[in-house]
Coordinates of C-alpha atoms in Angstrom, one line a residue:
X1 CA -40.5 97.6 281.8
X2 CA -38.4 100.2 283.6
X3 CA -34.6 99.7 284.1
X4 CA -35.0 99.9 287.9
X5 CA -37.6 97.1 287.8
X6 CA -35.4 95.0 285.5
X7 CA -32.5 95.5 287.9
X8 CA -34.5 94.5 290.9
X9 CA -35.7 91.3 289.2
X10 CA -32.1 90.5 288.1
X11 CA -30.8 91.1 291.6
X12 CA -33.5 88.9 293.1
X13 CA -32.6 86.1 290.7
X14 CA -28.9 86.6 291.4
X15 CA -29.0 86.7 295.2
X16 CA -32.0 84.4 295.9
X17 CA -31.2 81.0 294.2
X18 CA -33.9 78.4 294.4
X19 CA -33.8 75.9 297.3
X20 CA -32.1 72.6 296.9
X21 CA -35.4 70.7 296.5
X22 CA -36.4 73.1 293.7
X23 CA -33.5 72.9 291.2
X24 CA -33.3 74.9 287.9
X25 CA -34.7 73.2 284.8
X26 CA -32.2 71.8 282.3
X27 CA -31.6 74.0 279.3
X28 CA -33.9 72.0 276.9
X29 CA -36.8 72.6 279.3
X30 CA -36.2 76.3 279.9
X31 CA -38.7 78.9 278.6
X32 CA -38.0 80.2 275.2
X33 CA -38.9 83.8 275.8
X34 CA -36.7 86.9 275.5
X35 CA -37.6 88.9 278.6
X36 CA -36.2 89.8 282.0
X37 CA -39.5 89.0 283.6
X38 CA -39.6 85.5 285.2
X39 CA -42.0 83.4 283.1
X40 CA -43.2 81.7 286.3
X41 CA -44.1 85.2 287.6
X42 CA -46.3 85.8 284.5
X43 CA -48.0 82.4 285.0
X44 CA -48.7 83.3 288.6
X45 CA -50.3 86.6 287.4
X46 CA -52.5 84.7 285.0
X47 CA -53.7 82.4 287.7
X48 CA -54.7 85.4 289.8
X49 CA -57.1 86.3 287.1
X50 CA -59.1 83.0 287.3
X51 CA -62.6 83.8 288.4
X52 CA -63.4 82.6 291.9
X53 CA -67.2 82.5 291.5
X54 CA -67.6 80.1 288.6
X55 CA -69.9 77.2 289.3
X56 CA -70.8 73.6 288.4
X57 CA -68.9 72.2 285.4
X58 CA -66.9 75.4 284.9
X59 CA -64.8 74.4 287.9
X60 CA -63.4 71.7 285.6
X61 CA -62.3 74.5 283.2
X62 CA -60.4 76.1 286.0
X63 CA -58.6 72.8 286.8
X64 CA -57.9 72.3 283.1
X65 CA -56.4 75.8 282.7
X66 CA -54.1 75.2 285.6
X67 CA -53.1 71.8 284.3
X68 CA -52.5 73.2 280.8
X69 CA -50.4 76.0 282.3
X70 CA -48.2 73.4 284.0
X71 CA -47.7 71.6 280.8
X72 CA -46.9 74.8 278.8
X73 CA -44.4 75.6 281.5
X74 CA -42.6 72.3 280.8
X75 CA -41.9 71.8 284.5
X76 CA -45.1 70.6 286.1
X77 CA -43.7 70.1 289.6
X78 CA -42.2 73.5 289.6
X79 CA -45.4 75.1 288.5
X80 CA -47.3 73.4 291.4
X81 CA -44.6 74.6 293.8
X82 CA -45.4 78.2 292.7
X83 CA -48.8 77.8 294.2
X84 CA -48.0 75.5 297.1
X85 CA -44.7 77.2 298.2
X86 CA -45.8 80.8 298.0
X87 CA -44.8 81.6 294.5
X88 CA -47.9 83.7 293.9
X89 CA -47.4 85.6 297.1
X90 CA -43.8 86.4 296.0
X91 CA -45.1 87.6 292.7
X92 CA -47.5 90.0 294.4
X93 CA -44.6 91.7 296.2
X94 CA -43.5 93.4 292.9
X95 CA -46.8 95.2 292.4
X96 CA -45.5 98.5 293.7
X97 CA -42.7 98.5 291.1
X98 CA -45.2 97.8 288.3
X99 CA -47.6 100.5 289.7
X100 CA -45.3 103.2 288.2
X101 CA -46.3 102.1 284.6
X102 CA -48.9 104.0 282.7
X103 CA -52.3 102.5 282.8
X104 CA -55.9 103.6 283.4
X105 CA -56.6 104.9 286.8
X106 CA -58.5 102.7 289.3
X107 CA -62.2 103.4 289.6
X108 CA -63.0 104.7 293.1
X109 CA -66.6 103.7 293.0
X110 CA -65.7 100.0 292.7
X111 CA -62.9 100.1 295.3
X112 CA -65.1 100.9 298.2
X113 CA -67.5 98.0 297.8
X114 CA -67.5 94.8 299.9
X115 CA -65.1 92.3 298.7
X116 CA -63.0 94.9 297.1
X117 CA -59.7 93.3 298.3
X118 CA -59.8 90.5 295.8
X119 CA -60.8 92.8 293.0
X120 CA -57.9 95.1 293.8
X121 CA -55.6 92.2 293.6
X122 CA -57.2 91.2 290.3
X123 CA -56.8 94.7 289.0
X124 CA -53.1 94.9 289.9
X125 CA -52.4 91.6 288.2
X126 CA -54.5 92.5 285.2
X127 CA -52.9 95.9 284.7
X128 CA -49.4 94.3 284.8
X129 CA -50.5 91.8 282.2
X130 CA -52.0 94.6 280.2
X131 CA -48.6 96.3 280.1
X132 CA -46.7 93.1 279.3
X133 CA -49.1 92.2 276.4
X134 CA -47.7 95.2 274.5
X135 CA -44.5 93.1 274.0
X136 CA -44.8 90.5 271.2
X137 CA -42.7 88.0 273.2
X138 CA -44.7 88.4 276.3
X139 CA -48.0 88.3 274.3
X140 CA -47.0 85.0 272.7
X141 CA -46.1 83.5 276.1
X142 CA -49.3 84.7 277.7
X143 CA -51.4 83.2 274.9
X144 CA -49.5 79.9 275.1
X145 CA -50.4 79.8 278.8
X146 CA -54.1 80.2 278.3
X147 CA -54.6 83.9 279.0
X148 CA -57.3 84.1 276.4
X149 CA -59.3 81.3 278.1
X150 CA -58.9 83.0 281.4
X151 CA -60.1 86.4 280.1
X152 CA -63.0 84.8 278.3
X153 CA -64.1 83.3 281.6
X154 CA -63.9 86.7 283.2
X155 CA -65.9 88.4 280.4
X156 CA -68.6 85.8 280.8
X157 CA -69.0 85.8 284.6
X158 CA -67.7 89.2 285.9
X159 CA -70.1 91.9 287.1
X160 CA -67.3 94.4 287.5
X161 CA -66.9 97.1 284.8
X162 CA -63.3 97.5 285.8
X163 CA -62.5 93.8 285.3
X164 CA -64.2 93.9 281.9
X165 CA -62.3 96.9 280.9
X166 CA -58.9 95.4 281.9
X167 CA -59.8 92.1 280.2
X168 CA -60.6 93.9 277.0
X169 CA -57.5 96.1 277.3
X170 CA -55.3 93.0 277.6
X171 CA -57.0 91.5 274.5
X172 CA -56.5 94.8 272.7
X173 CA -52.8 94.7 273.3
X174 CA -52.6 91.1 272.3
X175 CA -54.4 91.9 269.1
X176 CA -51.5 94.2 268.1
X177 CA -49.5 91.1 267.3
X178 CA -50.3 88.8 264.3
X179 CA -49.9 85.5 266.1
X180 CA -52.0 86.6 269.0
X181 CA -54.7 88.0 266.7
X182 CA -55.0 84.6 265.0
X183 CA -55.4 82.9 268.4
X184 CA -58.0 85.4 269.5
X185 CA -60.1 84.7 266.4
X186 CA -59.8 80.9 266.9
X187 CA -60.6 80.8 270.6
X188 CA -64.0 79.2 270.9
X189 CA -66.6 81.7 271.9
X190 CA -64.3 84.7 272.4
X191 CA -65.2 86.6 269.3
X192 CA -68.9 86.6 270.1
X193 CA -68.3 87.6 273.7
X194 CA -66.2 90.6 272.7
X195 CA -68.9 91.7 270.2
X196 CA -71.4 91.5 273.1
X197 CA -69.5 94.0 275.1
X198 CA -70.7 96.7 272.7
X199 CA -74.0 96.4 274.5
X200 CA -72.5 97.7 277.8
X201 CA -73.1 101.3 278.9
X202 CA -69.6 101.8 280.4
X203 CA -67.4 104.2 278.5
X204 CA -64.0 102.7 279.2
X205 CA -65.3 99.2 278.3
X206 CA -66.8 100.5 275.1
X207 CA -63.6 102.2 274.2
X208 CA -61.6 99.0 274.6
X209 CA -64.3 96.9 272.7
X210 CA -64.1 99.3 269.7
X211 CA -60.3 99.2 269.9
X212 CA -60.2 95.3 269.8
X213 CA -62.7 95.2 266.9
X214 CA -60.8 97.8 264.9
X215 CA -57.6 95.9 265.2
X216 CA -59.1 92.6 264.4
X217 CA -61.3 93.7 261.4
X218 CA -58.1 94.9 259.7
X219 CA -56.4 91.6 260.1
X220 CA -56.3 88.5 258.0
X221 CA -59.2 87.1 260.1
X222 CA -61.3 90.2 259.5
X223 CA -64.1 88.2 257.8
X224 CA -64.6 86.2 261.0
X225 CA -65.2 89.4 263.0
X226 CA -67.4 90.9 260.2
X227 CA -69.7 87.9 260.4
X228 CA -70.0 88.3 264.1
X229 CA -70.9 92.0 263.7
X230 CA -73.3 91.8 260.8
X231 CA -76.5 91.5 262.8
X232 CA -78.5 94.7 262.4
X233 CA -78.9 95.3 266.2
X234 CA -75.1 95.3 266.6
X235 CA -74.5 97.6 263.7
X236 CA -77.3 99.9 265.0
X237 CA -75.6 99.9 268.4
X238 CA -72.3 101.0 266.9
X239 CA -73.9 103.9 265.1
X240 CA -75.8 104.8 268.3
X241 CA -72.6 104.9 270.3
X242 CA -70.9 107.2 267.7
X243 CA -73.9 109.5 267.6
X244 CA -74.7 109.8 271.3
X245 CA -71.2 109.5 272.9
X246 CA -70.1 112.7 274.8
X247 CA -66.7 111.4 275.6
X248 CA -64.2 112.4 272.8
X249 CA -62.2 109.2 273.2
X250 CA -65.3 107.1 272.8
X251 CA -66.3 109.1 269.7
X252 CA -62.8 108.6 268.3
X253 CA -62.8 104.8 269.0
X254 CA -66.3 104.3 267.5
X255 CA -65.6 106.3 264.4
X256 CA -62.3 104.5 264.1
X257 CA -64.2 101.3 264.0
X258 CA -66.3 102.6 261.2
X259 CA -63.2 103.6 259.3
X260 CA -61.7 100.1 259.8
X261 CA -64.8 98.7 258.1
X262 CA -64.1 100.9 255.1
X263 CA -60.4 100.3 255.0
X264 CA -60.5 96.5 255.6
X265 CA -60.4 93.8 252.9
X266 CA -63.2 93.9 250.4
X267 CA -65.0 90.9 252.0
X268 CA -65.4 92.8 255.2
X269 CA -66.8 95.9 253.6
X270 CA -69.2 93.8 251.5
X271 CA -70.6 92.1 254.6
X272 CA -71.0 95.3 256.7
X273 CA -71.2 98.4 254.5
X274 CA -74.6 97.9 252.8
X275 CA -76.3 97.5 256.2
X276 CA -74.4 100.5 257.6
X277 CA -75.6 102.6 254.7
X278 CA -79.1 101.3 255.1
X279 CA -78.9 102.5 258.7
X280 CA -77.9 106.0 257.4
X281 CA -74.2 106.0 258.0
X282 CA -73.7 108.9 255.6
X283 CA -76.0 111.2 257.5
X284 CA -74.4 110.3 260.8
X285 CA -70.9 111.1 259.6
X286 CA -72.0 114.5 258.3
X287 CA -73.8 115.2 261.6
X288 CA -70.7 114.3 263.5
X289 CA -68.6 116.6 261.3
X290 CA -71.0 119.5 261.7
X291 CA -70.7 119.1 265.5
X292 CA -66.9 119.0 265.5
X293 CA -66.8 122.0 263.2
X294 CA -69.0 124.0 265.6
X295 CA -66.5 123.1 268.3
X296 CA -63.6 124.1 266.2
X297 CA -65.0 127.5 265.3
X298 CA -65.8 128.1 269.0
X299 CA -63.4 127.3 271.8
X300 CA -60.8 125.0 270.3
X301 CA -60.3 121.8 272.3
X302 CA -57.1 119.9 271.3
X303 CA -58.5 116.6 272.5
X304 CA -61.2 116.9 269.8
X305 CA -58.7 117.3 266.9
X306 CA -58.2 113.5 266.4
X307 CA -62.0 113.1 266.4
X308 CA -62.3 115.6 263.5
X309 CA -59.6 114.0 261.6
X310 CA -61.1 110.5 261.9
X311 CA -64.5 111.7 260.8
X312 CA -63.1 113.3 257.7
X313 CA -60.9 110.3 256.9
X314 CA -64.0 108.1 257.2
X315 CA -66.1 110.3 254.9
X316 CA -63.2 110.5 252.5
X317 CA -62.9 106.7 252.4
X318 CA -66.6 106.4 251.7
X319 CA -66.3 109.0 248.9
X320 CA -63.9 106.8 247.0
X321 CA -66.2 103.8 246.9
X322 CA -67.9 103.7 243.5
X323 CA -71.1 102.1 244.7
X324 CA -71.6 104.4 247.6
X325 CA -69.9 107.7 246.8
X326 CA -72.9 109.6 245.3
X327 CA -74.7 110.0 248.6
X328 CA -71.6 111.6 250.1
X329 CA -70.4 113.7 247.1
X330 CA -73.8 115.3 246.4
X331 CA -74.5 116.4 249.9
X332 CA -74.6 120.2 250.1
X333 CA -74.1 120.4 253.9
X334 CA -70.9 118.3 253.6
X335 CA -69.6 120.7 250.9
X336 CA -70.3 123.7 253.0
X337 CA -68.5 122.2 256.1
X338 CA -65.5 121.2 254.1
X339 CA -65.3 124.7 252.5
X340 CA -65.3 126.2 256.0
X341 CA -62.5 124.0 257.1
X342 CA -60.3 124.8 254.0
X343 CA -60.9 128.5 254.5
X344 CA -59.9 128.5 258.2
X345 CA -57.2 131.2 258.7
X346 CA -55.3 129.2 261.3
X347 CA -54.9 125.6 260.1
X348 CA -51.8 124.5 261.9
X349 CA -53.6 122.7 264.8
X350 CA -55.9 120.8 262.4
X351 CA -53.4 120.4 259.5
X352 CA -54.1 116.7 258.9
X353 CA -57.8 117.4 258.8
X354 CA -57.3 120.2 256.2
X355 CA -55.3 117.9 253.9
X356 CA -58.0 115.2 254.2
X357 CA -60.7 117.8 253.4
X358 CA -58.8 119.0 250.3
X359 CA -58.6 115.4 249.0
X360 CA -62.3 115.0 249.8
X361 CA -63.0 118.0 247.6
X362 CA -61.1 116.4 244.8
X363 CA -63.3 113.3 245.2
X364 CA -66.5 115.4 245.3
X365 CA -65.5 117.2 242.0
X366 CA -65.1 113.8 240.3
X367 CA -68.7 112.9 241.1
X368 CA -70.3 116.4 241.0
X369 CA -69.2 118.5 238.1
X370 CA -71.4 121.5 239.0
X371 CA -69.6 122.1 242.3
X372 CA -66.4 123.2 240.5
X373 CA -68.2 126.2 238.9
X374 CA -69.4 127.3 242.3
X375 CA -66.0 127.0 244.0
X376 CA -64.2 128.8 241.1
X377 CA -65.9 132.0 242.2
X378 CA -64.7 131.7 245.8
X379 CA -61.1 133.1 245.8
X380 CA -60.8 132.7 249.6
X381 CA -61.3 129.0 249.0
X382 CA -58.6 129.0 246.4
X383 CA -56.3 130.7 248.8
X384 CA -57.1 128.1 251.4
X385 CA -56.2 125.3 249.1
X386 CA -52.8 126.8 248.5
X387 CA -52.3 127.2 252.2
X388 CA -52.9 123.5 252.8
X389 CA -49.9 122.5 250.7
X390 CA -47.2 122.8 253.4
X391 CA -49.1 120.3 255.5
X392 CA -49.1 117.7 252.7
X393 CA -45.4 117.8 252.1
X394 CA -45.0 114.0 252.7
X395 CA -48.1 112.9 250.8
X396 CA -47.6 113.0 247.0
X397 CA -51.1 111.8 246.2
X398 CA -52.7 114.4 248.4
X399 CA -50.6 117.2 246.8
X400 CA -51.6 115.9 243.3
X401 CA -55.3 115.8 244.3
X402 CA -55.1 119.4 245.5
X403 CA -53.4 120.6 242.3
X404 CA -56.1 118.9 240.3
X405 CA -58.7 120.9 242.3
X406 CA -56.8 124.1 241.7
X407 CA -56.5 123.3 238.0
X408 CA -60.3 122.7 237.6
X409 CA -61.1 125.9 239.4
X410 CA -58.7 128.0 237.3
X411 CA -60.0 126.5 234.1
X412 CA -63.5 127.8 235.0
X413 CA -62.3 131.3 236.1
X414 CA -63.6 134.0 233.8
X415 CA -61.0 136.7 234.3
X416 CA -62.4 138.8 231.5
X417 CA -65.7 139.1 233.4
X418 CA -64.1 139.8 236.8
X419 CA -64.1 143.3 238.4
X420 CA -60.5 144.8 238.6
X421 CA -60.5 144.2 242.4
X422 CA -61.4 140.5 242.2
X423 CA -58.9 140.0 239.3
X424 CA -56.3 141.7 241.4
X425 CA -57.0 139.3 244.3
X426 CA -56.6 136.3 242.0
X427 CA -53.3 137.5 240.7
X428 CA -52.0 138.2 244.2
X429 CA -52.8 134.7 245.2
X430 CA -50.9 133.2 242.3
X431 CA -47.9 135.5 242.6
X432 CA -47.6 134.9 246.4
X433 CA -47.3 131.2 245.7
X434 CA -44.3 131.5 243.3
X435 CA -42.0 129.5 245.7
X436 CA -44.6 126.9 246.3
X437 CA -45.3 126.3 242.6
X438 CA -41.6 126.1 241.9
X439 CA -40.9 123.7 244.8
X440 CA -43.9 121.5 244.3
X441 CA -45.6 121.6 241.0
X442 CA -42.6 122.3 238.8
X443 CA -40.2 119.9 240.6
X444 CA -41.5 116.4 240.0
X445 CA -40.1 113.4 238.1
X446 CA -41.4 112.3 234.7
X447 CA -43.0 108.8 234.5
X448 CA -39.7 107.5 233.1
X449 CA -37.9 108.4 236.3
X450 CA -35.8 111.0 234.5
X451 CA -36.0 114.8 234.6
X452 CA -36.7 117.2 231.9
X453 CA -34.5 120.3 232.3
X454 CA -35.4 123.7 231.0
X455 CA -33.6 127.0 231.6
X456 CA -35.6 129.4 233.7
X457 CA -33.5 132.5 234.2
X458 CA -34.3 134.7 237.2
X459 CA -35.7 131.9 239.4
X460 CA -34.1 129.8 242.1
X461 CA -34.4 126.9 239.6
X462 CA -31.9 128.2 237.1
X463 CA -30.0 125.0 237.1
X464 CA -32.9 122.9 236.0
X465 CA -36.6 123.1 235.6
X466 CA -38.3 119.9 236.3
X467 CA -41.5 119.1 234.6
X468 CA -44.2 117.1 236.3
X469 CA -46.1 114.2 234.8
X470 CA -48.3 111.6 236.4
X471 CA -49.2 108.3 234.7
X472 CA -52.1 108.8 232.4
X473 CA -54.0 105.9 234.1
X474 CA -53.9 107.7 237.5
X475 CA -57.1 108.1 239.5
X476 CA -59.4 110.8 238.1
X477 CA -58.8 113.2 241.0
X478 CA -55.1 113.3 240.4
X479 CA -53.3 115.7 238.1
X480 CA -52.3 114.0 234.8
X481 CA -49.6 115.1 232.4
X482 CA -52.1 116.9 230.2
X483 CA -53.7 118.4 233.3
X484 CA -50.3 119.8 234.4
X485 CA -49.6 121.4 231.0
X486 CA -53.1 122.9 230.9
X487 CA -52.7 124.3 234.4
X488 CA -49.4 125.9 233.5
X489 CA -50.9 127.4 230.4
X490 CA -53.9 128.7 232.3
X491 CA -51.8 130.4 234.9
X492 CA -49.7 131.9 232.1
X493 CA -52.9 133.3 230.4
X494 CA -54.1 134.9 233.7
X495 CA -50.7 136.5 234.4
X496 CA -50.3 137.7 230.8
X497 CA -53.7 139.4 231.0
X498 CA -52.5 141.1 234.2
X499 CA -49.3 142.3 232.6
X500 CA -51.3 144.1 229.8
X501 CA -53.7 145.6 232.3
X502 CA -53.6 149.4 232.5
X503 CA -51.3 150.6 235.3
X504 CA -53.9 153.1 236.4
X505 CA -56.3 150.3 237.0
X506 CA -53.6 148.3 238.9
X507 CA -52.9 151.1 241.3
X508 CA -56.5 152.1 242.3
X509 CA -57.3 152.3 246.0
X510 CA -59.6 149.3 245.8
X511 CA -56.5 147.1 245.1
X512 CA -54.6 147.9 248.3
X513 CA -55.9 145.0 250.3
X514 CA -54.0 142.5 248.1
X515 CA -50.3 143.2 247.5
X516 CA -48.6 142.0 244.3
X517 CA -44.9 141.7 243.7
X518 CA -44.4 142.3 240.0
X519 CA -41.1 140.5 240.0
X520 CA -42.8 137.4 241.3
X521 CA -45.4 137.8 238.6
X522 CA -42.6 137.9 235.9
X523 CA -40.8 134.9 237.3
X524 CA -44.0 132.8 237.6
X525 CA -45.1 133.8 234.1
X526 CA -41.7 132.8 232.7
X527 CA -41.9 129.4 234.4
X528 CA -45.4 128.7 233.2
X529 CA -44.7 129.7 229.7
X530 CA -41.8 127.4 229.5
X531 CA -43.7 124.5 231.1
X532 CA -46.7 124.9 228.9
X533 CA -44.5 124.4 225.8
X534 CA -43.1 121.1 227.0

């Protein structure tokens, strides 16, 4: 809430005391909520959301909701006065102040219909509650005052897409808080009704539905939601949305939901993943990746970058699952797409995606041994892997996975069979990465938490040379202690061969495209020789 709005509310409370017949509640009956928003105002907003067109026995629900709100308030007479003495009307006067808050724009097509006045009022109240639900204190207070039951009634009876969107948006913000999530899962009928919203054809509603489901699947109540989703028509609908959506935000939300299934507790994945794979989830993800890569290689659209990243994260998550990884890791189209991403000359805008792609390559090499031989012949790919490192500076596991890929590729390089120009290219890549190798690969702690120090004259690490070692039981795509030593020895062998190469061969015109600083070669060779003897 803005400072100006808080000020206005405080001033109103300071200069407009309640009438004598409407005294303040004693301290023990006051609302226990840390907010500058008057709790009675929040209750008035919730009441404005009660559907007016519910019939028959559902009228009793409306009465019960109001009665329960009175009880929750702790001051039944005051709560009644809010309705009978114009409290709701006073609450509505503050809409202009709240209108400055960020929220989805009104839908013009629904504001010009008959009876739009009430819907406009509903929208204003709903959007304020949508904003307030982002606060945990407000969310708890709203749940205690039956906001979920009111929203459930609206989802059941409303014919307005805008009302459905706002209802789901409020639930989505409530789902950001643990206590509210538990209450959402335990509210009778609400889980099933939210799942049913996936059958709508309205993009904003679908975005909000996917958001709610993503949040709730990753909670402690995830199994409840997985059970509600596991019907094949619902799972097919989710995949259909992801495949056919044109709106980047909807693609992002639907793929995010798929990622949530993979990253949730094992029981959730066990319930949903086999059916998803039966419905060809793997092929869908690769098809989506191919489409985003075609966009990336054409006119780059920044709003599509998060979509690319989520698709890659989802594929990478699937590639780590022992029972399902083969289908992903043996796919040739996927390998080609990931190679193209790694080899992009300008990676900055899609840095996170490139890091994920590099980790995915490490996973693929674990399951597909033949791929390493193919990649070892592509020096532009090797260059691309080195170029990804600056973007993985905060992710130790990602850097280790990338080093493991580089190590595998260099082990397969046959420098004795290379033409002089290709060998020159390889050495230029290694020498140009002297600083990177010193800063990253040669500067990691041992398993014991101590550092092994070795003199390395002529480098910026003269004071100490820190050897790297990962636990020997680390995942297979990470660089182990022996892998590190072998990598250092391999680089040393390559550079030693270069040093003994005839100077006339080094200086031929075909080598001019790739510059080599001989001082960097000497420094790197010295580092690697020392490291390989540890």
